[in-house]
mmCIF file of C-alpha atoms and ligand atoms in Angstrom:
data_model
loop_
_atom_site.group_PDB
_atom_site.id
_atom_site.type_symbol
_atom_site.label_atom_id
_atom_site.label_comp_id
_atom_site.label_asym_id
_atom_site.label_seq_id
_atom_site.Cartn_x
_atom_site.Cartn_y
_atom_site.Cartn_z
ATOM 1 C CA UNK F 116 12.660 -27.055 28.199
ATOM 2 C CA UNK F 117 12.881 -24.025 30.488
ATOM 3 C CA UNK F 118 16.630 -23.322 29.361
ATOM 4 C CA UNK F 119 15.283 -23.476 25.668
ATOM 5 C CA UNK F 120 12.568 -20.984 26.486
ATOM 6 C CA UNK F 121 14.725 -18.565 28.210
ATOM 7 C CA UNK F 122 17.422 -18.831 25.443
ATOM 8 C CA UNK F 123 14.823 -18.009 22.550
ATOM 9 C CA UNK F 124 12.957 -15.765 24.727
ATOM 10 C CA UNK F 125 14.026 -12.365 23.404
ATOM 11 C CA UNK F 126 13.632 -13.666 19.641
ATOM 12 C CA UNK F 127 10.077 -15.056 20.481
ATOM 13 C CA UNK F 128 9.149 -11.603 21.994
ATOM 14 C CA UNK F 129 10.518 -9.740 19.099
ATOM 15 C CA UNK F 130 8.494 -11.871 16.841
ATOM 16 C CA UNK F 131 5.323 -11.380 18.962
ATOM 17 C CA UNK F 132 5.929 -7.702 18.946
ATOM 18 C CA UNK F 133 6.513 -7.225 15.114
ATOM 19 C CA UNK F 134 5.918 -9.768 12.556
ATOM 20 C CA UNK F 135 3.081 -11.481 14.478
ATOM 21 C CA UNK F 136 1.246 -8.410 15.513
ATOM 22 C CA UNK F 137 -2.019 -8.469 13.662
ATOM 23 C CA UNK F 138 -2.691 -4.536 14.319
ATOM 24 C CA UNK F 139 -0.315 -2.881 12.255
ATOM 25 C CA UNK F 140 -0.821 0.258 10.113
ATOM 26 C CA UNK F 141 -0.804 -1.855 6.923
ATOM 27 C CA UNK F 142 -2.333 -4.958 8.544
ATOM 28 C CA UNK F 143 -4.726 -6.771 6.008
ATOM 29 C CA UNK F 144 -6.246 -8.904 9.002
ATOM 30 C CA UNK F 145 -7.483 -5.524 10.310
ATOM 31 C CA UNK F 146 -9.880 -5.099 7.613
ATOM 32 C CA UNK F 147 -11.534 -1.500 7.745
ATOM 33 C CA UNK F 148 -14.165 -1.875 4.661
ATOM 34 C CA UNK F 149 -16.086 -4.119 2.799
ATOM 35 C CA UNK F 150 -13.814 -5.090 0.160
ATOM 36 C CA UNK F 151 -10.945 -5.850 2.637
ATOM 37 C CA UNK F 152 -13.285 -7.843 4.782
ATOM 38 C CA UNK F 153 -14.367 -9.840 1.840
ATOM 39 C CA UNK F 154 -10.490 -10.596 0.935
ATOM 40 C CA UNK F 155 -9.880 -11.316 4.606
ATOM 41 C CA UNK F 156 -12.669 -13.899 4.901
ATOM 42 C CA UNK F 157 -11.313 -15.379 1.736
ATOM 43 C CA UNK F 158 -7.675 -15.475 3.409
ATOM 44 C CA UNK F 159 -9.261 -17.181 6.324
ATOM 45 C CA UNK F 160 -11.098 -19.920 4.344
ATOM 46 C CA UNK F 161 -7.936 -20.582 2.561
ATOM 47 C CA UNK F 162 -5.918 -20.873 5.950
ATOM 48 C CA UNK F 163 -8.336 -23.038 7.431
ATOM 49 C CA UNK F 164 -8.541 -25.335 4.538
ATOM 50 C CA UNK F 165 -4.690 -25.551 4.438
ATOM 51 C CA UNK F 166 -4.371 -25.997 8.007
ATOM 52 C CA UNK F 167 -6.860 -29.125 7.940
ATOM 53 C CA UNK F 168 -4.968 -30.452 4.823
ATOM 54 C CA UNK F 169 -1.801 -30.104 6.892
ATOM 55 C CA UNK F 170 -3.297 -31.546 9.896
ATOM 56 C CA UNK F 171 -4.612 -34.613 8.186
ATOM 57 C CA UNK F 172 -1.404 -35.412 6.071
ATOM 58 C CA UNK F 173 0.918 -34.444 8.912
ATOM 59 C CA UNK F 174 -1.073 -36.720 11.306
ATOM 60 C CA UNK F 175 -1.029 -39.691 8.793
ATOM 61 C CA UNK F 176 2.708 -39.328 8.268
ATOM 62 C CA UNK F 177 3.416 -39.043 12.137
ATOM 63 C CA UNK F 178 1.040 -42.079 12.686
ATOM 64 C CA UNK F 179 3.098 -43.928 9.931
ATOM 65 C CA UNK F 180 6.236 -43.050 11.782
ATOM 66 C CA UNK F 181 5.306 -44.402 14.896
ATOM 67 C CA UNK F 182 3.088 -47.449 13.972
ATOM 68 C CA UNK F 183 5.509 -49.103 11.271
ATOM 69 C CA UNK F 184 8.707 -47.996 12.964
ATOM 70 C CA UNK F 185 11.207 -51.078 12.628
ATOM 71 C CA UNK F 186 11.454 -53.119 15.669
ATOM 72 C CA UNK F 187 14.172 -51.684 17.924
ATOM 73 C CA UNK F 188 14.662 -48.791 15.664
ATOM 74 C CA UNK F 189 16.977 -50.803 13.175
ATOM 75 C CA UNK F 190 15.886 -53.169 10.160
ATOM 76 C CA UNK F 191 17.045 -56.737 10.444
ATOM 77 C CA UNK F 192 18.434 -58.095 7.131
ATOM 78 C CA UNK F 193 15.425 -60.484 6.833
ATOM 79 C CA UNK F 194 12.929 -57.960 7.506
ATOM 80 C CA UNK F 195 10.069 -58.901 5.389
ATOM 81 C CA UNK F 196 8.677 -56.471 2.780
ATOM 82 C CA UNK F 197 5.040 -55.131 3.271
ATOM 83 C CA UNK F 198 2.497 -56.500 1.024
ATOM 84 C CA UNK F 199 2.903 -54.796 -2.307
ATOM 85 C CA UNK F 200 -0.510 -53.827 -4.313
ATOM 86 C CA UNK F 201 -1.528 -51.220 -7.004
ATOM 87 C CA UNK F 202 -3.237 -49.231 -4.648
ATOM 88 C CA UNK F 203 -6.675 -49.049 -3.193
ATOM 89 C CA UNK F 204 -9.367 -47.587 -5.920
ATOM 90 C CA UNK F 205 -11.689 -46.620 -3.346
ATOM 91 C CA UNK F 206 -9.277 -44.565 -1.696
ATOM 92 C CA UNK F 207 -7.909 -43.082 -4.489
ATOM 93 C CA UNK F 208 -11.261 -42.026 -5.852
ATOM 94 C CA UNK F 209 -11.835 -40.635 -2.580
ATOM 95 C CA UNK F 210 -8.883 -38.649 -2.407
ATOM 96 C CA UNK F 211 -9.925 -37.089 -5.897
ATOM 97 C CA UNK F 212 -13.268 -36.305 -4.319
ATOM 98 C CA UNK F 213 -12.187 -34.461 -1.475
ATOM 99 C CA UNK F 214 -9.598 -32.614 -3.451
ATOM 100 C CA UNK F 215 -12.373 -31.307 -5.898
ATOM 101 C CA UNK F 216 -14.319 -30.215 -2.476
ATOM 102 C CA UNK F 217 -11.565 -28.710 -1.031
ATOM 103 C CA UNK F 218 -10.665 -26.711 -4.036
ATOM 104 C CA UNK F 219 -14.565 -25.660 -4.250
ATOM 105 C CA UNK F 220 -14.567 -24.627 -0.710
ATOM 106 C CA UNK F 221 -11.783 -22.208 -1.750
ATOM 107 C CA UNK F 222 -13.289 -21.159 -5.266
ATOM 108 C CA UNK F 223 -16.512 -19.961 -4.148
ATOM 109 C CA UNK F 224 -15.360 -17.139 -1.677
ATOM 110 C CA UNK F 225 -12.489 -16.397 -4.269
ATOM 111 C CA UNK F 226 -14.634 -16.042 -7.239
ATOM 112 C CA UNK F 227 -17.630 -14.167 -5.288
ATOM 113 C CA UNK F 228 -14.585 -11.815 -3.838
ATOM 114 C CA UNK F 229 -13.421 -11.340 -7.505
ATOM 115 C CA UNK F 230 -17.078 -10.426 -8.550
ATOM 116 C CA UNK F 231 -17.620 -8.278 -5.570
ATOM 117 C CA UNK F 232 -14.516 -6.163 -5.925
ATOM 118 C CA UNK F 233 -15.087 -5.874 -9.794
ATOM 119 C CA UNK F 234 -18.760 -4.569 -9.596
ATOM 120 C CA UNK F 235 -19.575 -0.871 -8.509
ATOM 121 C CA UNK F 236 -22.129 -1.389 -5.489
ATOM 122 C CA UNK F 237 -25.496 -0.286 -6.259
ATOM 123 C CA UNK F 238 -27.125 2.626 -4.387
ATOM 124 C CA UNK F 239 -24.960 5.843 -3.825
ATOM 125 C CA UNK F 240 -22.722 7.024 -6.574
ATOM 126 C CA UNK F 241 -19.082 6.481 -5.911
ATOM 127 C CA UNK F 242 -16.628 9.272 -5.582
ATOM 128 C CA UNK F 243 -14.329 8.860 -8.606
ATOM 129 C CA UNK F 244 -10.496 9.443 -8.034
ATOM 130 C CA UNK F 245 -8.233 9.164 -10.831
ATOM 131 C CA UNK F 246 -4.884 7.919 -9.520
ATOM 132 C CA UNK F 247 -1.568 8.182 -11.673
ATOM 133 C CA UNK F 248 1.653 6.630 -10.679
ATOM 134 C CA UNK F 249 4.811 8.286 -10.929
ATOM 135 C CA UNK F 250 8.411 7.462 -9.831
ATOM 136 C CA UNK F 251 7.845 7.992 -7.048
ATOM 137 C CA UNK F 252 4.755 9.737 -5.875
ATOM 138 C CA UNK F 253 0.836 9.316 -6.637
ATOM 139 C CA UNK F 254 -1.171 12.020 -8.272
ATOM 140 C CA UNK F 255 -4.837 12.121 -6.920
ATOM 141 C CA UNK F 256 -7.393 13.759 -9.401
ATOM 142 C CA UNK F 257 -10.959 14.351 -8.709
ATOM 143 C CA UNK F 258 -12.301 14.790 -12.016
ATOM 144 C CA UNK F 259 -16.067 15.368 -11.054
ATOM 145 C CA UNK F 260 -15.113 17.692 -8.139
ATOM 146 C CA UNK F 261 -12.189 19.807 -9.703
ATOM 147 C CA UNK F 262 -9.514 18.738 -7.062
ATOM 148 C CA UNK F 263 -5.831 17.610 -7.895
ATOM 149 C CA UNK F 264 -3.422 16.513 -5.128
ATOM 150 C CA UNK F 265 -0.602 14.265 -4.415
ATOM 151 C CA UNK F 266 0.401 11.566 -2.239
ATOM 152 C CA UNK F 267 -2.880 11.911 0.240
ATOM 153 C CA UNK F 268 -6.605 11.963 -0.747
ATOM 154 C CA UNK F 269 -9.547 12.290 1.326
ATOM 155 C CA UNK F 270 -12.472 10.060 0.891
ATOM 156 C CA UNK F 271 -16.004 10.174 2.918
ATOM 157 C CA UNK F 272 -16.543 7.460 5.232
ATOM 158 C CA UNK F 273 -19.296 4.841 4.256
ATOM 159 C CA UNK F 274 -19.385 5.726 0.688
ATOM 160 C CA UNK F 275 -17.803 3.502 -2.197
ATOM 161 C CA UNK F 276 -14.762 5.183 -4.156
ATOM 162 C CA UNK F 277 -13.845 4.264 -7.351
ATOM 163 C CA UNK F 278 -10.176 4.581 -7.873
ATOM 164 C CA UNK F 279 -9.351 4.621 -11.779
ATOM 165 C CA UNK F 280 -5.570 3.487 -12.003
ATOM 166 C CA UNK F 281 -2.893 4.390 -14.504
ATOM 167 C CA UNK F 282 0.808 5.038 -14.616
ATOM 168 C CA UNK F 283 2.885 7.862 -16.332
ATOM 169 C CA UNK F 284 5.803 5.571 -16.563
ATOM 170 C CA UNK F 285 6.678 2.209 -15.124
ATOM 171 C CA UNK F 286 4.719 -0.472 -13.418
ATOM 172 C CA UNK F 287 3.357 0.464 -9.886
ATOM 173 C CA UNK F 288 0.876 -1.055 -7.488
ATOM 174 C CA UNK F 289 -1.944 0.459 -5.735
ATOM 175 C CA UNK F 290 -2.640 -0.880 -2.187
ATOM 176 C CA UNK F 291 -4.605 0.088 0.869
ATOM 177 C CA UNK F 292 -4.102 -3.054 2.870
ATOM 178 C CA UNK F 293 -6.772 -2.062 5.593
ATOM 179 C CA UNK F 294 -9.168 -0.946 2.977
ATOM 180 C CA UNK F 295 -8.547 -3.410 0.331
ATOM 181 C CA UNK F 296 -6.720 -4.043 -2.976
ATOM 182 C CA UNK F 297 -4.700 -4.156 -4.756
ATOM 183 C CA UNK F 298 -4.444 -3.072 -8.333
ATOM 184 C CA UNK F 299 -1.423 -2.855 -10.858
ATOM 185 C CA UNK F 300 -0.729 0.501 -12.650
ATOM 186 C CA UNK F 301 0.047 -0.858 -16.126
ATOM 187 C CA UNK F 302 1.506 1.529 -18.856
ATOM 188 C CA UNK F 303 -1.043 2.140 -21.712
ATOM 189 C CA UNK F 304 -3.864 0.281 -19.609
ATOM 190 C CA UNK F 305 -6.691 1.823 -17.590
ATOM 191 C CA UNK F 306 -7.760 -0.221 -14.551
ATOM 192 C CA UNK F 307 -9.916 0.542 -11.431
ATOM 193 C CA UNK F 308 -11.079 -0.957 -8.110
ATOM 194 C CA UNK F 309 -13.494 0.528 -5.664
ATOM 195 C CA UNK F 310 -12.701 0.789 -1.833
ATOM 196 C CA UNK F 311 -14.758 1.900 1.067
ATOM 197 C CA UNK F 312 -13.774 2.773 4.359
ATOM 198 C CA UNK F 313 -16.372 1.872 7.303
ATOM 199 C CA UNK F 314 -14.866 4.209 9.931
ATOM 200 C CA UNK F 315 -12.820 7.710 9.970
ATOM 201 C CA UNK F 316 -8.880 7.145 9.942
ATOM 202 C CA UNK F 317 -5.568 7.500 8.140
ATOM 203 C CA UNK F 318 -5.122 4.458 6.376
ATOM 204 C CA UNK F 319 -1.439 3.719 5.113
ATOM 205 C CA UNK F 320 -0.950 2.519 1.503
ATOM 206 C CA UNK F 321 2.217 1.421 -0.584
ATOM 207 C CA UNK F 322 3.383 0.879 -3.808
ATOM 208 C CA UNK F 323 3.808 -3.025 -4.287
ATOM 209 C CA UNK F 324 5.444 -3.482 -7.631
ATOM 210 C CA UNK F 325 9.021 -2.851 -7.874
ATOM 211 C CA UNK F 326 9.446 0.637 -9.677
ATOM 212 C CA UNK F 327 12.848 1.429 -9.151
ATOM 213 C CA UNK F 328 15.216 2.573 -6.612
ATOM 214 C CA UNK F 329 12.841 4.547 -4.349
ATOM 215 C CA UNK F 330 9.974 1.943 -4.615
ATOM 216 C CA UNK F 331 9.919 1.464 -0.937
ATOM 217 C CA UNK F 332 9.538 5.394 -0.627
ATOM 218 C CA UNK F 333 6.517 5.415 -2.675
ATOM 219 C CA UNK F 334 3.785 5.429 0.016
ATOM 220 C CA UNK F 335 0.468 7.179 0.273
ATOM 221 C CA UNK F 336 -2.445 7.746 2.630
ATOM 222 C CA UNK F 337 -6.170 7.767 2.260
ATOM 223 C CA UNK F 338 -7.822 9.926 4.873
ATOM 224 C CA UNK F 339 -11.199 8.868 5.748
ATOM 225 C CA UNK F 340 -13.557 11.588 7.142
ATOM 226 C CA UNK F 341 -17.341 12.355 7.707
ATOM 227 C CA UNK F 342 -19.295 13.538 4.813
ATOM 228 C CA UNK F 343 -19.211 17.174 6.290
ATOM 229 C CA UNK F 344 -15.641 17.214 6.593
ATOM 230 C CA UNK F 345 -15.114 15.846 3.089
ATOM 231 C CA UNK F 346 -17.076 18.229 1.630
ATOM 232 C CA UNK F 347 -15.446 21.145 3.319
ATOM 233 C CA UNK F 348 -12.043 19.512 2.348
ATOM 234 C CA UNK F 349 -13.202 19.585 -0.913
ATOM 235 C CA UNK F 350 -13.978 23.222 -0.870
ATOM 236 C CA UNK F 351 -10.650 24.112 0.454
ATOM 237 C CA UNK F 352 -8.697 22.031 -2.091
ATOM 238 C CA UNK F 353 -10.795 23.905 -4.766
ATOM 239 C CA UNK F 354 -9.294 27.231 -3.838
ATOM 240 C CA UNK F 355 -6.311 28.958 -5.779
ATOM 241 C CA UNK F 356 -3.476 30.686 -4.062
ATOM 242 C CA UNK F 357 -4.062 34.252 -3.514
ATOM 243 C CA UNK F 358 -0.536 35.233 -1.813
ATOM 244 C CA UNK F 359 2.163 36.158 -4.301
ATOM 245 C CA UNK F 360 4.978 33.448 -4.151
ATOM 246 C CA UNK F 361 8.535 34.430 -2.881
ATOM 247 C CA UNK F 362 11.151 35.378 -5.654
ATOM 248 C CA UNK F 363 13.094 32.028 -4.726
ATOM 249 C CA UNK F 364 10.152 30.004 -6.252
ATOM 250 C CA UNK F 365 11.544 31.043 -9.810
ATOM 251 C CA UNK F 366 15.167 31.046 -9.001
ATOM 252 C CA UNK F 367 14.684 27.426 -7.597
ATOM 253 C CA UNK F 368 12.846 26.496 -11.087
ATOM 254 C CA UNK F 369 10.039 25.117 -9.165
ATOM 255 C CA UNK F 370 7.503 26.296 -11.168
ATOM 256 C CA UNK F 371 8.963 24.129 -14.352
ATOM 257 C CA UNK F 372 7.705 20.739 -12.478
ATOM 258 C CA UNK F 373 5.179 22.002 -9.840
ATOM 259 C CA UNK F 374 1.897 23.825 -10.110
ATOM 260 C CA UNK F 375 0.750 26.030 -7.605
ATOM 261 C CA UNK F 376 -2.803 27.310 -8.852
ATOM 262 C CA UNK F 377 -3.326 30.917 -8.695
ATOM 263 C CA UNK F 378 0.352 31.486 -9.205
ATOM 264 C CA UNK F 379 2.468 31.373 -12.581
ATOM 265 C CA UNK F 380 3.548 27.907 -11.562
ATOM 266 C CA UNK F 381 1.817 25.454 -13.752
ATOM 267 C CA UNK F 382 4.225 22.567 -14.206
ATOM 268 C CA UNK F 383 2.880 19.294 -14.385
ATOM 269 C CA UNK F 384 5.858 16.966 -13.984
ATOM 270 C CA UNK F 385 5.853 16.801 -10.299
ATOM 271 C CA UNK F 386 3.214 16.910 -7.332
ATOM 272 C CA UNK F 387 0.580 19.544 -7.360
ATOM 273 C CA UNK F 388 1.893 21.880 -4.546
ATOM 274 C CA UNK F 389 -1.184 24.208 -4.314
ATOM 275 C CA UNK F 390 -2.333 22.845 -0.737
ATOM 276 C CA UNK F 391 0.823 21.145 0.194
ATOM 277 C CA UNK F 392 0.717 22.644 3.697
ATOM 278 C CA UNK F 393 -2.457 20.711 4.451
ATOM 279 C CA UNK F 394 -0.968 17.307 3.882
ATOM 280 C CA UNK F 395 -0.022 15.194 7.050
ATOM 281 C CA UNK F 396 3.218 13.829 5.374
ATOM 282 C CA UNK F 397 5.850 14.904 2.809
ATOM 283 C CA UNK F 398 7.676 13.051 -0.200
ATOM 284 C CA UNK F 399 5.175 10.329 -0.726
ATOM 285 C CA UNK F 400 4.644 9.667 2.893
ATOM 286 C CA UNK F 401 7.854 8.927 4.093
ATOM 287 C CA UNK F 402 8.101 12.076 6.682
ATOM 288 C CA UNK F 403 5.749 13.921 8.723
ATOM 289 C CA UNK F 404 5.018 17.123 7.163
ATOM 290 C CA UNK F 405 6.373 20.410 8.892
ATOM 291 C CA UNK F 406 8.262 23.628 8.006
ATOM 292 C CA UNK F 407 11.786 22.061 9.149
ATOM 293 C CA UNK F 408 11.163 18.617 7.150
ATOM 294 C CA UNK F 409 10.257 20.575 4.207
ATOM 295 C CA UNK F 410 13.569 22.608 4.471
ATOM 296 C CA UNK F 411 15.406 19.346 4.851
ATOM 297 C CA UNK F 412 13.511 17.830 1.838
ATOM 298 C CA UNK F 413 14.603 21.009 -0.303
ATOM 299 C CA UNK F 414 18.051 20.762 1.104
ATOM 300 C CA UNK F 415 18.857 17.053 0.391
ATOM 301 C CA UNK F 416 16.072 15.195 -1.249
ATOM 302 C CA UNK F 417 18.631 12.756 -2.608
ATOM 303 C CA UNK F 418 19.323 11.414 0.776
ATOM 304 C CA UNK F 419 15.564 11.028 1.525
ATOM 305 C CA UNK F 420 14.482 9.585 -1.554
ATOM 306 C CA UNK F 421 17.504 8.099 -4.050
ATOM 307 C CA UNK F 422 17.170 8.930 -7.574
ATOM 308 C CA UNK F 423 14.186 11.283 -7.534
ATOM 309 C CA UNK F 424 13.486 13.544 -10.326
ATOM 310 C CA UNK F 425 13.610 16.707 -8.405
ATOM 311 C CA UNK F 426 17.210 16.167 -7.590
ATOM 312 C CA UNK F 427 18.429 14.052 -10.521
ATOM 313 C CA UNK F 428 16.840 15.984 -13.299
ATOM 314 C CA UNK F 429 16.222 19.344 -11.369
ATOM 315 C CA UNK F 430 19.012 20.173 -8.934
ATOM 316 C CA UNK F 431 21.872 18.143 -10.620
ATOM 317 C CA UNK F 432 20.971 18.829 -14.399
ATOM 318 C CA UNK F 433 20.029 22.651 -14.034
ATOM 319 C CA UNK F 434 22.724 23.154 -11.275
ATOM 320 C CA UNK F 435 20.364 24.562 -8.813
ATOM 321 C CA UNK F 436 21.890 25.281 -5.263
ATOM 322 C CA UNK F 437 19.614 26.702 -2.683
ATOM 323 C CA UNK F 438 21.126 29.048 0.139
ATOM 324 C CA UNK F 439 20.314 28.301 3.752
ATOM 325 C CA UNK F 440 18.177 31.390 3.955
ATOM 326 C CA UNK F 441 16.415 30.721 0.573
ATOM 327 C CA UNK F 442 15.517 26.976 1.907
ATOM 328 C CA UNK F 443 14.021 28.478 4.974
ATOM 329 C CA UNK F 444 12.046 30.956 3.106
ATOM 330 C CA UNK F 445 10.771 28.358 0.657
ATOM 331 C CA UNK F 446 9.891 26.007 3.577
ATOM 332 C CA UNK F 447 7.825 28.738 5.056
ATOM 333 C CA UNK F 448 5.831 29.687 2.036
ATOM 334 C CA UNK F 449 4.990 26.201 1.212
ATOM 335 C CA UNK F 450 4.117 25.418 4.939
ATOM 336 C CA UNK F 451 1.524 28.437 4.548
ATOM 337 C CA UNK F 452 -0.144 26.743 1.581
ATOM 338 C CA UNK F 453 -2.996 25.263 3.634
HETATM 339 CU CU1 CUA J 285 5.852 2.601 -7.560
HETATM 340 CU CU2 CUA J 285 6.781 0.598 -6.661
#
């Protein structure tokens, strides 16, 4: 036994450290909002019912294995068949009733959870955020507050947020595991879900519907702050850029796809960059936001995010080549857009 344990120890330790850890940044069992909590409770009920069924069926199986084992481990040629019958009606009816009962135990929290997640809570009016999925990034718009941003949205703690989801191209799926979800973004269809964060934090999200070669790099962040910081964030995000952009912005054809409000850049194909410097991550949550990382992203976006449109339909198609100094100038400018 000891030898067996020492042989498998590294693997068991790795399992305990990774897959079995319950406190991940995208852990559904580390619920931080009412919707996530209901979904977690439903999971627990289902898990315990399943475990109970497993224990009873597995226990009976083991009991039969031991109890009805052939004497001496081998079946003698003249070993009699057990009594043959058509079964036990009482037992069968009992099993049917127990099955119905177990389905009922699982169904009650499930239906309650579906209704709970599909009904906006009474009381305070939710913040409305329109989410649009693109290959491979997220647009977040606050139609009632006049804010447009990308890949990261800020929400107030303790207040419901209604995410209205839609897609610009293919199927995506919106999921912030510790706040709840998920909801598919279906072409030609408007759907919504509401979520709420119970404490401040940086909640990681991920597209969970395969949507092309960079599906795995389509991440997002929901940043929950207190209501004063949220109001301030909204005010900051609404501001236009006053500084004149560098000439490289036009050589790079950036304005054809990106908007920097307050400048001539008014593109709507790629993420709005008006306040890109204020975001914590780059390229839909795949790298930390820093001047050097922006430069690297401008230099080889296809290595970070294969197939992305900036590279494929921009750099390649328009034959754009930025010099090292130009990349640095552009990265410096973008970082300054707080
Ligand atoms: Cu978008 Cu997967």
